[in-house]
Coordinates of C-alpha atoms and ligand atoms in Angstrom, one line a residue:
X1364 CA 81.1 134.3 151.4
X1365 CA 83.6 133.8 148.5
X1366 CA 85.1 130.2 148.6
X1367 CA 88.6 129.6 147.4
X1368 CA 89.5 126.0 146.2
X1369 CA 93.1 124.6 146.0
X1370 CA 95.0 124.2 143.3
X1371 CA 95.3 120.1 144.1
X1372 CA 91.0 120.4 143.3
X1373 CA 91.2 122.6 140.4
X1374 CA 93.6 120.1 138.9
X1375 CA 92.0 116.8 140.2
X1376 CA 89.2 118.5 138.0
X1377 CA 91.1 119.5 134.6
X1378 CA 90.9 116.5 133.1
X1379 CA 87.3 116.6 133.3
X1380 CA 86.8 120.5 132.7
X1381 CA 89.3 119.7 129.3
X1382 CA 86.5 117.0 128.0
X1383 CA 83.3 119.5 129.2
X1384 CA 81.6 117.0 131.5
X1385 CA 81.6 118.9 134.4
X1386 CA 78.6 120.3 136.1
X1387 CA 77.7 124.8 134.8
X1388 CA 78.8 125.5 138.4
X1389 CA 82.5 123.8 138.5
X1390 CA 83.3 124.5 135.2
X1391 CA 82.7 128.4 136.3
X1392 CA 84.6 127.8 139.7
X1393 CA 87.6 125.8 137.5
X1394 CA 87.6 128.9 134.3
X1395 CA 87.9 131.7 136.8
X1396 CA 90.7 129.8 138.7
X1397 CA 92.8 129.1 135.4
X1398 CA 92.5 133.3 135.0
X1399 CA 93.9 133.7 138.0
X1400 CA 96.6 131.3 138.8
X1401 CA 99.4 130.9 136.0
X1402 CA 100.5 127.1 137.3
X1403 CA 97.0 125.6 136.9
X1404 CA 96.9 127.7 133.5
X1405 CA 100.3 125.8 132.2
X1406 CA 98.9 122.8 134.2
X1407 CA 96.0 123.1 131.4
X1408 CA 97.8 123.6 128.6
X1409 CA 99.9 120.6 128.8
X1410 CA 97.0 118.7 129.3
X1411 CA 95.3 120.1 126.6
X1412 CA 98.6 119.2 124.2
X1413 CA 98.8 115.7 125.2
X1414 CA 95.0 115.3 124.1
X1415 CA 95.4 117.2 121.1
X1416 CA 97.9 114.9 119.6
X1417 CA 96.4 111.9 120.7
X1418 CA 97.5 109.4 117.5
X1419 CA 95.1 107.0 117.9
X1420 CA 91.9 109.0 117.7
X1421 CA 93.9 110.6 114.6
X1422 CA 94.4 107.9 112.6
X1423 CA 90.7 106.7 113.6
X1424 CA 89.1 110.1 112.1
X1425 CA 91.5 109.3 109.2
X1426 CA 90.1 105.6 108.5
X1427 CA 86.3 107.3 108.6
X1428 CA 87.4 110.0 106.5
X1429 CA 88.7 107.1 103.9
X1430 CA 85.4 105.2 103.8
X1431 CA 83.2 108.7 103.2
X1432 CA 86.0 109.4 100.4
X1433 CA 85.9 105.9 98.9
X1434 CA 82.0 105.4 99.3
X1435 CA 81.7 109.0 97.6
X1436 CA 83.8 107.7 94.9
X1437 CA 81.9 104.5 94.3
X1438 CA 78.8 106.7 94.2
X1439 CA 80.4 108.7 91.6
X1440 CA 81.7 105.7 89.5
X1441 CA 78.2 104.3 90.0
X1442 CA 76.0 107.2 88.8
X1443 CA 78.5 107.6 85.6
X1444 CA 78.4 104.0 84.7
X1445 CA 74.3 103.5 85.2
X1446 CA 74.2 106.8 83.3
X1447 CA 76.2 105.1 80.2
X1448 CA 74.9 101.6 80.5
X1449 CA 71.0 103.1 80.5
X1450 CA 72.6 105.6 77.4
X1451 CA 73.2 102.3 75.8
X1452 CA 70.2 100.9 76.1
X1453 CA 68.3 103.7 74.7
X1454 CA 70.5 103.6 71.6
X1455 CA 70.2 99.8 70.9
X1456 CA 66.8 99.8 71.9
X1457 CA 65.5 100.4 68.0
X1458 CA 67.6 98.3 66.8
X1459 CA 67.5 95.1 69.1
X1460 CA 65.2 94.5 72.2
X1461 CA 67.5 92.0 74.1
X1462 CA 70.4 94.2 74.3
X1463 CA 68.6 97.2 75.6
X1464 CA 67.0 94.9 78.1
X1465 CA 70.1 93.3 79.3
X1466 CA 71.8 97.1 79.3
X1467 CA 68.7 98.8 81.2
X1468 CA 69.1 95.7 83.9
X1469 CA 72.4 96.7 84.5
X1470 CA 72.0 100.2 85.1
X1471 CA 69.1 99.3 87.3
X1472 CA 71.1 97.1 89.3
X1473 CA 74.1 99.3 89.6
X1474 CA 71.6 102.0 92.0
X1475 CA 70.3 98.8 94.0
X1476 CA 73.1 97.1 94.4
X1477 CA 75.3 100.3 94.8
X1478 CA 73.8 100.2 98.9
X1479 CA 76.6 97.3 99.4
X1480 CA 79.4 99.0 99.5
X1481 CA 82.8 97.0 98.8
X1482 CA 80.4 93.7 97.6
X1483 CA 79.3 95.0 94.7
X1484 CA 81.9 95.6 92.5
X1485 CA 82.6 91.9 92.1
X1486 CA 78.5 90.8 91.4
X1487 CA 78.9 93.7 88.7
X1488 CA 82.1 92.4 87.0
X1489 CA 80.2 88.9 86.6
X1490 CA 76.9 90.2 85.4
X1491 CA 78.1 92.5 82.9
X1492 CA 80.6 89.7 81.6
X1493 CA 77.7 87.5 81.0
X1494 CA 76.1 90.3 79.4
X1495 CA 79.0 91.1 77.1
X1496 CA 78.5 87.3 76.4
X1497 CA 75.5 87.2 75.6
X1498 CA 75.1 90.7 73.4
X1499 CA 78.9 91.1 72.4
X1500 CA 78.9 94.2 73.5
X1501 CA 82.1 95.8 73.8
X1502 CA 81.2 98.6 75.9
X1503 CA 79.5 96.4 78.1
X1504 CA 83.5 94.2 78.2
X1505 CA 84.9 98.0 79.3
X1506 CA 82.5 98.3 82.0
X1507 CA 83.2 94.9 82.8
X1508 CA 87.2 95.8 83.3
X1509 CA 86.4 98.7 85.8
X1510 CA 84.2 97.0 87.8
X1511 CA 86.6 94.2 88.5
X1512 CA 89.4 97.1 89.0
X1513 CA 86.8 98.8 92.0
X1514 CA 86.8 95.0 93.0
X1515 CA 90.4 94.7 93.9
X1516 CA 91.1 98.8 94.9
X1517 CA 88.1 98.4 97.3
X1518 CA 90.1 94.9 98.6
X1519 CA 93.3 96.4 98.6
X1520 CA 92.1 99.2 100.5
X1521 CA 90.3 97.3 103.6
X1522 CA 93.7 94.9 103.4
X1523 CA 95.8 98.1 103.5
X1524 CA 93.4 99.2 106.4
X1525 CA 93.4 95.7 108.3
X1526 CA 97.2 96.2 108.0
X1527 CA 98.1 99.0 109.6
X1528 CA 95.3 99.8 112.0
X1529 CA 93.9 96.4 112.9
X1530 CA 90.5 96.8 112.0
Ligands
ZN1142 ZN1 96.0 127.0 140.9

């Protein structure tokens, strides 16, 4: 015995069939009805539009995609910087054992400290101003400068991001 269902059901059940929750056996009964009958079809469609745009899941797969990008980019900075401030090190380290200790604890501390994302810019900036202090170091004063500039990006960024989403 073939059963027919009414278009009323087959469109009580789009909304569900358009997010895939329904059971194997629905879904089935709901596709071969959409082949069928060209008002559910459109019915679909414009159902399937209005989720499509929806602007607030948008912007919320924006935000993510911001933080991976930023992270990623902190990362990168991170892995440069240790890479120069442990380069340092090795070079001073025949000519002044201090300095290459103070150096090789900062690029030692840039990997563990790295794991806090938008705090660490900030502890950086200070400890590597106390280093330059203490060794006079003007390579150590540059990475000084860019750490307090990923300070105040990363700031400016959740601000921008409290702003206009909320959260
Ligand atoms: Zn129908």
């Amino acid at each position: 015995m073939k059963k027919t269902i009414s278009c009323e059901i087959i469109q009580d059940l789009l909304p569900n069939y358009i997010e895939g929750i329904l059971s194997n056996e629905s879904e089935k009964l709901v596709s071969e009805h959409l082949h069928k009958c060209v008002y559910c079809k459109k019915e679909w469609e414009n159902m399937n539009t209005l989720i499509e745009v929806n602007p607030v899941e948008e912007r919320k797969v924006d935000y993510l995609k911001g933080i991976h990008k930023r992270f990623r980019n902190i990362f990168l900075a991170c892995i440069i910087l240790s890479a120069i401030t442990f380069l340092i090190g090795v070079f001073y380290s025949e000519k002044n054992t201090d300095e290459a200790l103070w150096t090789l604890f900062l690029s030692f501390f840039v990997f563990v400290v790295m794991l806090i994302k938008f705090g660490f810019p900030l502890f950086f900036a200070v400890a590597s101003f106390f280093g330059y202090k203490k060794t006079k170091n003007k390579w150590i004063l540059i990475i000084t400068v860019i750490f307090i500039y990923l300070f105040f990006d990363s700031i400016s960024f959740v601000i921008k991001n409290i702003l206009i989403y909320g959260h």
